[in-house]
Amino acid sequence: QVQLVESGGGLVQPGGSLRLSCAASESISSMDTMGWYRKAPGTERELVAITDSGRESYTESVKGRFTISRDNAKKTVYLQMSSLKPEDTAVYYCYLRKFAKNYWGQGTQVTVSS
């Protein structure tokens, strides 16, 4: 059972930046899909960004503001978030798909508010 541990969430003002990190308990490869989802109160969980085999994709609302990256040697995926907006407020979940199994982190709260 792979464990995913997120960090880096918090309170930030509109226009600010945060970097989320997610460390996996087991080795990962570029073939493994890793990404970030988020869930705001009263909404469905939505895909934010995902990366595998060197490719990246983003939901439309974060394009140009968020960047996903990974360091396989450190077993870690990152989400650099810039120009944050109040509507980015949500619990952010790390995701890993490895050997056809899905794994989730416990979530980290991101609150964008003045």
mmCIF file of N, CA and C in Angstrom:
data_model
loop_
_atom_site.group_PDB
_atom_site.id
_atom_site.type_symbol
_atom_site.label_atom_id
_atom_site.label_comp_id
_atom_site.label_asym_id
_atom_site.label_seq_id
_atom_site.Cartn_x
_atom_site.Cartn_y
_atom_site.Cartn_z
ATOM 1 N N GLN A 1 0.847 -1.186 0.000
ATOM 2 C CA GLN A 1 0.000 0.000 0.000
ATOM 3 C C GLN A 1 0.894 1.252 0.000
ATOM 4 N N VAL A 2 0.781 2.044 -1.050
ATOM 5 C CA VAL A 2 1.576 3.255 -1.142
ATOM 6 C C VAL A 2 0.925 4.353 -0.315
ATOM 7 N N GLN A 3 1.713 5.039 0.464
ATOM 8 C CA GLN A 3 1.241 6.183 1.236
ATOM 9 C C GLN A 3 1.683 7.462 0.542
ATOM 10 N N LEU A 4 0.781 8.446 0.516
ATOM 11 C CA LEU A 4 1.078 9.755 -0.055
ATOM 12 C C LEU A 4 0.884 10.794 1.032
ATOM 13 N N VAL A 5 1.880 11.641 1.214
ATOM 14 C CA VAL A 5 1.806 12.662 2.260
ATOM 15 C C VAL A 5 1.994 14.034 1.627
ATOM 16 N N GLU A 6 0.939 14.849 1.737
ATOM 17 C CA GLU A 6 0.983 16.195 1.169
ATOM 18 C C GLU A 6 1.458 17.201 2.207
ATOM 19 N N SER A 7 2.002 18.294 1.720
ATOM 20 C CA SER A 7 2.373 19.413 2.586
ATOM 21 C C SER A 7 2.363 20.680 1.757
ATOM 22 N N GLY A 8 2.355 21.822 2.450
ATOM 23 C CA GLY A 8 2.481 23.090 1.757
ATOM 24 C C GLY A 8 1.222 23.923 1.666
ATOM 25 N N GLY A 9 0.101 23.383 2.122
ATOM 26 C CA GLY A 9 -1.120 24.168 2.080
ATOM 27 C C GLY A 9 -1.108 25.279 3.111
ATOM 28 N N GLY A 10 -2.128 26.121 3.055
ATOM 29 C CA GLY A 10 -2.220 27.200 4.027
ATOM 30 C C GLY A 10 -3.105 28.314 3.543
ATOM 31 N N LEU A 11 -3.002 29.444 4.225
ATOM 32 C CA LEU A 11 -3.775 30.644 3.906
ATOM 33 C C LEU A 11 -2.876 31.607 3.141
ATOM 34 N N VAL A 12 -3.405 32.119 2.033
ATOM 35 C CA VAL A 12 -2.647 33.052 1.207
ATOM 36 C C VAL A 12 -3.597 34.110 0.675
ATOM 37 N N GLN A 13 -3.082 35.292 0.460
ATOM 38 C CA GLN A 13 -3.912 36.364 -0.090
ATOM 39 C C GLN A 13 -4.087 36.195 -1.594
ATOM 40 N N PRO A 14 -5.162 36.739 -2.142
ATOM 41 C CA PRO A 14 -5.334 36.703 -3.600
ATOM 42 C C PRO A 14 -4.114 37.286 -4.305
ATOM 43 N N GLY A 15 -3.702 36.605 -5.374
ATOM 44 C CA GLY A 15 -2.500 37.012 -6.096
ATOM 45 C C GLY A 15 -1.231 36.376 -5.586
ATOM 46 N N GLY A 16 -1.319 35.702 -4.452
ATOM 47 C CA GLY A 16 -0.141 35.080 -3.859
ATOM 48 C C GLY A 16 0.181 33.729 -4.456
ATOM 49 N N SER A 17 1.198 33.099 -3.885
ATOM 50 C CA SER A 17 1.681 31.813 -4.381
ATOM 51 C C SER A 17 1.833 30.811 -3.243
ATOM 52 N N LEU A 18 1.712 29.549 -3.599
ATOM 53 C CA LEU A 18 1.982 28.442 -2.694
ATOM 54 C C LEU A 18 2.558 27.308 -3.511
ATOM 55 N N ARG A 19 3.364 26.469 -2.845
ATOM 56 C CA ARG A 19 3.830 25.257 -3.492
ATOM 57 C C ARG A 19 3.438 24.055 -2.642
ATOM 58 N N LEU A 20 2.680 23.165 -3.251
ATOM 59 C CA LEU A 20 2.305 21.922 -2.597
ATOM 60 C C LEU A 20 3.313 20.834 -2.956
ATOM 61 N N SER A 21 3.562 19.965 -1.990
ATOM 62 C CA SER A 21 4.432 18.818 -2.211
ATOM 63 C C SER A 21 3.699 17.547 -1.808
ATOM 64 N N CYS A 22 4.031 16.471 -2.469
ATOM 65 C CA CYS A 22 3.443 15.169 -2.144
ATOM 66 C C CYS A 22 4.537 14.124 -2.247
ATOM 67 N N ALA A 23 4.845 13.498 -1.126
ATOM 68 C CA ALA A 23 5.887 12.479 -1.089
ATOM 69 C C ALA A 23 5.263 11.090 -1.021
ATOM 70 N N ALA A 24 5.740 10.210 -1.875
ATOM 71 C CA ALA A 24 5.260 8.824 -1.895
ATOM 72 C C ALA A 24 6.161 7.949 -1.031
ATOM 73 N N SER A 25 5.569 6.905 -0.449
ATOM 74 C CA SER A 25 6.329 6.017 0.427
ATOM 75 C C SER A 25 7.123 4.964 -0.338
ATOM 76 N N GLU A 26 6.817 4.825 -1.645
ATOM 77 C CA GLU A 26 7.535 3.861 -2.463
ATOM 78 C C GLU A 26 8.065 4.541 -3.716
ATOM 79 N N SER A 27 8.954 3.865 -4.393
ATOM 80 C CA SER A 27 9.557 4.453 -5.580
ATOM 81 C C SER A 27 8.504 4.681 -6.659
ATOM 82 N N ILE A 28 8.733 5.712 -7.446
ATOM 83 C CA ILE A 28 7.857 6.022 -8.569
ATOM 84 C C ILE A 28 8.700 6.148 -9.827
ATOM 85 N N SER A 29 8.071 5.933 -10.951
ATOM 86 C CA SER A 29 8.770 6.076 -12.223
ATOM 87 C C SER A 29 8.001 7.041 -13.099
ATOM 88 N N SER A 30 8.615 7.440 -14.192
ATOM 89 C CA SER A 30 7.967 8.380 -15.098
ATOM 90 C C SER A 30 6.729 7.770 -15.748
ATOM 91 N N MET A 31 6.613 6.446 -15.683
ATOM 92 C CA MET A 31 5.430 5.790 -16.250
ATOM 93 C C MET A 31 4.227 5.887 -15.324
ATOM 94 N N ASP A 32 4.475 6.190 -14.044
ATOM 95 C CA ASP A 32 3.375 6.300 -13.089
ATOM 96 C C ASP A 32 2.708 7.664 -13.253
ATOM 97 N N THR A 33 1.415 7.655 -13.211
ATOM 98 C CA THR A 33 0.667 8.900 -13.296
ATOM 99 C C THR A 33 0.583 9.533 -11.915
ATOM 100 N N MET A 34 0.928 10.795 -11.852
ATOM 101 C CA MET A 34 0.790 11.530 -10.596
ATOM 102 C C MET A 34 0.083 12.840 -10.874
ATOM 103 N N GLY A 35 -0.647 13.304 -9.893
ATOM 104 C CA GLY A 35 -1.368 14.539 -10.129
ATOM 105 C C GLY A 35 -1.983 15.107 -8.880
ATOM 106 N N TRP A 36 -2.762 16.140 -9.100
ATOM 107 C CA TRP A 36 -3.444 16.846 -8.025
ATOM 108 C C TRP A 36 -4.908 17.036 -8.395
ATOM 109 N N TYR A 37 -5.761 16.756 -7.448
ATOM 110 C CA TYR A 37 -7.182 17.044 -7.536
ATOM 111 C C TYR A 37 -7.515 18.029 -6.422
ATOM 112 N N ARG A 38 -8.689 18.632 -6.521
ATOM 113 C CA ARG A 38 -9.152 19.504 -5.440
ATOM 114 C C ARG A 38 -10.646 19.369 -5.279
ATOM 115 N N LYS A 39 -11.086 19.679 -4.054
ATOM 116 C CA LYS A 39 -12.510 19.645 -3.773
ATOM 117 C C LYS A 39 -12.849 20.824 -2.880
ATOM 118 N N ALA A 40 -13.740 21.653 -3.386
ATOM 119 C CA ALA A 40 -14.257 22.774 -2.612
ATOM 120 C C ALA A 40 -15.600 22.373 -2.017
ATOM 121 N N PRO A 41 -16.021 23.025 -0.926
ATOM 122 C CA PRO A 41 -17.312 22.681 -0.311
ATOM 123 C C PRO A 41 -18.449 22.782 -1.313
ATOM 124 N N GLY A 42 -19.280 21.760 -1.344
ATOM 125 C CA GLY A 42 -20.452 21.772 -2.212
ATOM 126 C C GLY A 42 -20.167 21.470 -3.667
ATOM 127 N N THR A 43 -18.945 21.063 -3.970
ATOM 128 C CA THR A 43 -18.598 20.743 -5.355
ATOM 129 C C THR A 43 -18.041 19.325 -5.438
ATOM 130 N N GLU A 44 -17.950 18.826 -6.676
ATOM 131 C CA GLU A 44 -17.333 17.540 -6.908
ATOM 132 C C GLU A 44 -15.809 17.705 -6.929
ATOM 133 N N ARG A 45 -15.112 16.629 -6.636
ATOM 134 C CA ARG A 45 -13.652 16.670 -6.742
ATOM 135 C C ARG A 45 -13.283 16.815 -8.207
ATOM 136 N N GLU A 46 -12.355 17.715 -8.511
ATOM 137 C CA GLU A 46 -11.976 17.956 -9.895
ATOM 138 C C GLU A 46 -10.469 17.795 -10.073
ATOM 139 N N LEU A 47 -10.113 17.347 -11.271
ATOM 140 C CA LEU A 47 -8.705 17.232 -11.617
ATOM 141 C C LEU A 47 -8.119 18.624 -11.810
ATOM 142 N N VAL A 48 -6.967 18.874 -11.215
ATOM 143 C CA VAL A 48 -6.281 20.156 -11.366
ATOM 144 C C VAL A 48 -5.138 20.021 -12.371
ATOM 145 N N ALA A 49 -4.275 19.048 -12.140
ATOM 146 C CA ALA A 49 -3.106 18.865 -13.008
ATOM 147 C C ALA A 49 -2.633 17.431 -12.888
ATOM 148 N N ILE A 50 -2.068 16.921 -13.975
ATOM 149 C CA ILE A 50 -1.608 15.545 -13.975
ATOM 150 C C ILE A 50 -0.373 15.414 -14.852
ATOM 151 N N THR A 51 0.492 14.473 -14.512
ATOM 152 C CA THR A 51 1.691 14.260 -15.294
ATOM 153 C C THR A 51 2.025 12.773 -15.369
ATOM 154 N N ASP A 52 2.406 12.337 -16.570
ATOM 155 C CA ASP A 52 2.938 10.988 -16.735
ATOM 156 C C ASP A 52 3.709 10.940 -18.055
ATOM 157 N N SER A 53 4.690 10.083 -18.098
ATOM 158 C CA SER A 53 5.521 9.904 -19.292
ATOM 159 C C SER A 53 5.999 11.232 -19.863
ATOM 160 N N GLY A 54 6.283 12.188 -18.993
ATOM 161 C CA GLY A 54 6.798 13.481 -19.444
ATOM 162 C C GLY A 54 5.745 14.457 -19.930
ATOM 163 N N ARG A 55 4.507 14.051 -19.918
ATOM 164 C CA ARG A 55 3.438 14.946 -20.376
ATOM 165 C C ARG A 55 2.715 15.553 -19.177
ATOM 166 N N GLU A 56 2.188 16.745 -19.391
ATOM 167 C CA GLU A 56 1.434 17.435 -18.347
ATOM 168 C C GLU A 56 0.118 17.931 -18.931
ATOM 169 N N SER A 57 -0.886 17.942 -18.096
ATOM 170 C CA SER A 57 -2.142 18.544 -18.517
ATOM 171 C C SER A 57 -2.774 19.222 -17.321
ATOM 172 N N TYR A 58 -3.576 20.240 -17.602
ATOM 173 C CA TYR A 58 -4.162 21.080 -16.570
ATOM 174 C C TYR A 58 -5.625 21.334 -16.876
ATOM 175 N N THR A 59 -6.387 21.522 -15.823
ATOM 176 C CA THR A 59 -7.730 21.990 -16.036
ATOM 177 C C THR A 59 -7.664 23.436 -16.516
ATOM 178 N N GLU A 60 -8.636 23.834 -17.314
ATOM 179 C CA GLU A 60 -8.581 25.135 -17.994
ATOM 180 C C GLU A 60 -8.419 26.300 -17.024
ATOM 181 N N SER A 61 -9.049 26.219 -15.868
ATOM 182 C CA SER A 61 -9.071 27.357 -14.953
ATOM 183 C C SER A 61 -7.717 27.654 -14.301
ATOM 184 N N VAL A 62 -6.765 26.710 -14.384
ATOM 185 C CA VAL A 62 -5.472 26.951 -13.749
ATOM 186 C C VAL A 62 -4.334 27.086 -14.765
ATOM 187 N N LYS A 63 -4.632 26.925 -16.017
ATOM 188 C CA LYS A 63 -3.588 27.026 -17.041
ATOM 189 C C LYS A 63 -2.908 28.395 -16.986
ATOM 190 N N GLY A 64 -1.587 28.381 -17.039
ATOM 191 C CA GLY A 64 -0.820 29.622 -16.976
ATOM 192 C C GLY A 64 -0.559 30.104 -15.569
ATOM 193 N N ARG A 65 -1.217 29.485 -14.579
ATOM 194 C CA ARG A 65 -1.020 29.903 -13.184
ATOM 195 C C ARG A 65 -0.389 28.796 -12.339
ATOM 196 N N PHE A 66 -0.716 27.548 -12.648
ATOM 197 C CA PHE A 66 -0.209 26.411 -11.877
ATOM 198 C C PHE A 66 0.771 25.617 -12.737
ATOM 199 N N THR A 67 1.766 25.037 -12.073
ATOM 200 C CA THR A 67 2.734 24.181 -12.753
ATOM 201 C C THR A 67 2.949 22.918 -11.935
ATOM 202 N N ILE A 68 2.771 21.779 -12.578
ATOM 203 C CA ILE A 68 3.039 20.506 -11.923
ATOM 204 C C ILE A 68 4.426 20.026 -12.322
ATOM 205 N N SER A 69 5.134 19.461 -11.362
ATOM 206 C CA SER A 69 6.447 18.903 -11.645
ATOM 207 C C SER A 69 6.675 17.716 -10.717
ATOM 208 N N ARG A 70 7.695 16.938 -11.028
ATOM 209 C CA ARG A 70 7.959 15.768 -10.196
ATOM 210 C C ARG A 70 9.447 15.500 -10.151
ATOM 211 N N ASP A 71 9.870 14.896 -9.073
ATOM 212 C CA ASP A 71 11.245 14.454 -8.905
ATOM 213 C C ASP A 71 11.162 12.975 -8.526
ATOM 214 N N ASN A 72 11.352 12.113 -9.498
ATOM 215 C CA ASN A 72 11.189 10.683 -9.242
ATOM 216 C C ASN A 72 12.215 10.171 -8.228
ATOM 217 N N ALA A 73 13.399 10.745 -8.229
ATOM 218 C CA ALA A 73 14.429 10.307 -7.277
ATOM 219 C C ALA A 73 13.990 10.593 -5.838
ATOM 220 N N LYS A 74 13.259 11.689 -5.657
ATOM 221 C CA LYS A 74 12.763 12.043 -4.323
ATOM 222 C C LYS A 74 11.362 11.505 -4.079
ATOM 223 N N LYS A 75 10.804 10.803 -5.065
ATOM 224 C CA LYS A 75 9.464 10.225 -4.943
ATOM 225 C C LYS A 75 8.437 11.299 -4.624
ATOM 226 N N THR A 76 8.570 12.452 -5.252
ATOM 227 C CA THR A 76 7.756 13.614 -4.895
ATOM 228 C C THR A 76 7.195 14.299 -6.136
ATOM 229 N N VAL A 77 5.945 14.736 -6.017
ATOM 230 C CA VAL A 77 5.326 15.559 -7.042
ATOM 231 C C VAL A 77 4.976 16.901 -6.404
ATOM 232 N N TYR A 78 5.086 17.960 -7.190
ATOM 233 C CA TYR A 78 4.858 19.313 -6.698
ATOM 234 C C TYR A 78 3.749 19.986 -7.497
ATOM 235 N N LEU A 79 3.132 20.971 -6.883
ATOM 236 C CA LEU A 79 2.211 21.838 -7.580
ATOM 237 C C LEU A 79 2.538 23.266 -7.180
ATOM 238 N N GLN A 80 3.142 23.993 -8.107
ATOM 239 C CA GLN A 80 3.427 25.411 -7.884
ATOM 240 C C GLN A 80 2.219 26.210 -8.326
ATOM 241 N N MET A 81 1.649 26.957 -7.387
ATOM 242 C CA MET A 81 0.436 27.716 -7.651
ATOM 243 C C MET A 81 0.745 29.193 -7.516
ATOM 244 N N SER A 82 0.450 29.950 -8.564
ATOM 245 C CA SER A 82 0.697 31.386 -8.568
ATOM 246 C C SER A 82 -0.587 32.114 -8.946
ATOM 247 N N SER A 83 -0.574 33.416 -8.721
ATOM 248 C CA SER A 83 -1.750 34.248 -9.036
ATOM 249 C C SER A 83 -3.024 33.605 -8.484
ATOM 250 N N LEU A 84 -2.956 33.196 -7.248
ATOM 251 C CA LEU A 84 -4.075 32.474 -6.652
ATOM 252 C C LEU A 84 -5.303 33.352 -6.523
ATOM 253 N N LYS A 85 -6.454 32.722 -6.698
ATOM 254 C CA LYS A 85 -7.742 33.394 -6.648
ATOM 255 C C LYS A 85 -8.583 32.770 -5.540
ATOM 256 N N PRO A 86 -9.560 33.510 -5.016
ATOM 257 C CA PRO A 86 -10.430 32.923 -3.989
ATOM 258 C C PRO A 86 -11.082 31.614 -4.449
ATOM 259 N N GLU A 87 -11.390 31.506 -5.730
ATOM 260 C CA GLU A 87 -12.027 30.287 -6.230
ATOM 261 C C GLU A 87 -11.084 29.088 -6.276
ATOM 262 N N ASP A 88 -9.804 29.298 -5.985
ATOM 263 C CA ASP A 88 -8.876 28.180 -5.857
ATOM 264 C C ASP A 88 -8.941 27.536 -4.470
ATOM 265 N N THR A 89 -9.689 28.154 -3.580
ATOM 266 C CA THR A 89 -9.834 27.610 -2.225
ATOM 267 C C THR A 89 -10.461 26.225 -2.269
ATOM 268 N N ALA A 90 -9.779 25.253 -1.676
ATOM 269 C CA ALA A 90 -10.245 23.865 -1.709
ATOM 270 C C ALA A 90 -9.282 23.011 -0.898
ATOM 271 N N VAL A 91 -9.679 21.778 -0.690
ATOM 272 C CA VAL A 91 -8.751 20.774 -0.198
ATOM 273 C C VAL A 91 -8.093 20.142 -1.425
ATOM 274 N N TYR A 92 -6.785 20.119 -1.444
ATOM 275 C CA TYR A 92 -6.030 19.585 -2.572
ATOM 276 C C TYR A 92 -5.508 18.195 -2.220
ATOM 277 N N TYR A 93 -5.760 17.256 -3.124
ATOM 278 C CA TYR A 93 -5.389 15.863 -2.911
ATOM 279 C C TYR A 93 -4.352 15.424 -3.938
ATOM 280 N N CYS A 94 -3.346 14.767 -3.455
ATOM 281 C CA CYS A 94 -2.353 14.158 -4.321
ATOM 282 C C CYS A 94 -2.876 12.820 -4.825
ATOM 283 N N TYR A 95 -2.514 12.474 -6.040
ATOM 284 C CA TYR A 95 -3.006 11.248 -6.679
ATOM 285 C C TYR A 95 -1.843 10.521 -7.334
ATOM 286 N N LEU A 96 -1.865 9.219 -7.202
ATOM 287 C CA LEU A 96 -0.873 8.360 -7.854
ATOM 288 C C LEU A 96 -1.582 7.153 -8.447
ATOM 289 N N ARG A 97 -1.257 6.865 -9.693
ATOM 290 C CA ARG A 97 -1.733 5.621 -10.298
ATOM 291 C C ARG A 97 -0.508 4.795 -10.638
ATOM 292 N N LYS A 98 -0.418 3.644 -9.983
ATOM 293 C CA LYS A 98 0.779 2.802 -10.120
ATOM 294 C C LYS A 98 0.333 1.360 -10.213
ATOM 295 N N PHE A 99 0.778 0.675 -11.242
ATOM 296 C CA PHE A 99 0.405 -0.721 -11.464
ATOM 297 C C PHE A 99 -1.121 -0.886 -11.413
ATOM 298 N N ALA A 100 -1.814 0.010 -12.110
ATOM 299 C CA ALA A 100 -3.273 -0.049 -12.270
ATOM 300 C C ALA A 100 -4.036 0.131 -10.953
ATOM 301 N N LYS A 101 -3.367 0.652 -9.928
ATOM 302 C CA LYS A 101 -4.049 0.959 -8.667
ATOM 303 C C LYS A 101 -3.983 2.459 -8.408
ATOM 304 N N ASN A 102 -5.037 2.970 -7.810
ATOM 305 C CA ASN A 102 -5.130 4.388 -7.494
ATOM 306 C C ASN A 102 -4.850 4.626 -6.012
ATOM 307 N N TYR A 103 -4.084 5.661 -5.738
ATOM 308 C CA TYR A 103 -3.752 6.023 -4.371
ATOM 309 C C TYR A 103 -4.012 7.515 -4.179
ATOM 310 N N TRP A 104 -4.429 7.877 -2.973
ATOM 311 C CA TRP A 104 -4.762 9.263 -2.641
ATOM 312 C C TRP A 104 -4.078 9.690 -1.361
ATOM 313 N N GLY A 105 -3.692 10.963 -1.329
ATOM 314 C CA GLY A 105 -3.216 11.528 -0.086
ATOM 315 C C GLY A 105 -4.388 11.928 0.794
ATOM 316 N N GLN A 106 -4.071 12.424 1.972
ATOM 317 C CA GLN A 106 -5.109 12.783 2.938
ATOM 318 C C GLN A 106 -5.695 14.162 2.674
ATOM 319 N N GLY A 107 -5.044 14.944 1.837
ATOM 320 C CA GLY A 107 -5.532 16.265 1.490
ATOM 321 C C GLY A 107 -4.863 17.362 2.293
ATOM 322 N N THR A 108 -4.700 18.514 1.663
ATOM 323 C CA THR A 108 -4.157 19.684 2.346
ATOM 324 C C THR A 108 -5.002 20.896 1.953
ATOM 325 N N GLN A 109 -5.365 21.678 2.950
ATOM 326 C CA GLN A 109 -6.269 22.815 2.730
ATOM 327 C C GLN A 109 -5.501 23.999 2.155
ATOM 328 N N VAL A 110 -6.063 24.565 1.097
ATOM 329 C CA VAL A 110 -5.564 25.822 0.533
ATOM 330 C C VAL A 110 -6.696 26.829 0.618
ATOM 331 N N THR A 111 -6.452 27.949 1.279
ATOM 332 C CA THR A 111 -7.452 28.995 1.432
ATOM 333 C C THR A 111 -6.880 30.292 0.882
ATOM 334 N N VAL A 112 -7.585 30.855 -0.086
ATOM 335 C CA VAL A 112 -7.170 32.115 -0.697
ATOM 336 C C VAL A 112 -8.161 33.185 -0.262
ATOM 337 N N SER A 113 -7.696 34.090 0.576
ATOM 338 C CA SER A 113 -8.599 35.088 1.145
ATOM 339 C C SER A 113 -7.791 36.280 1.640
ATOM 340 N N SER A 114 -8.421 37.452 1.554
ATOM 341 C CA SER A 114 -7.784 38.648 2.085
ATOM 342 C C SER A 114 -8.233 38.913 3.520
#
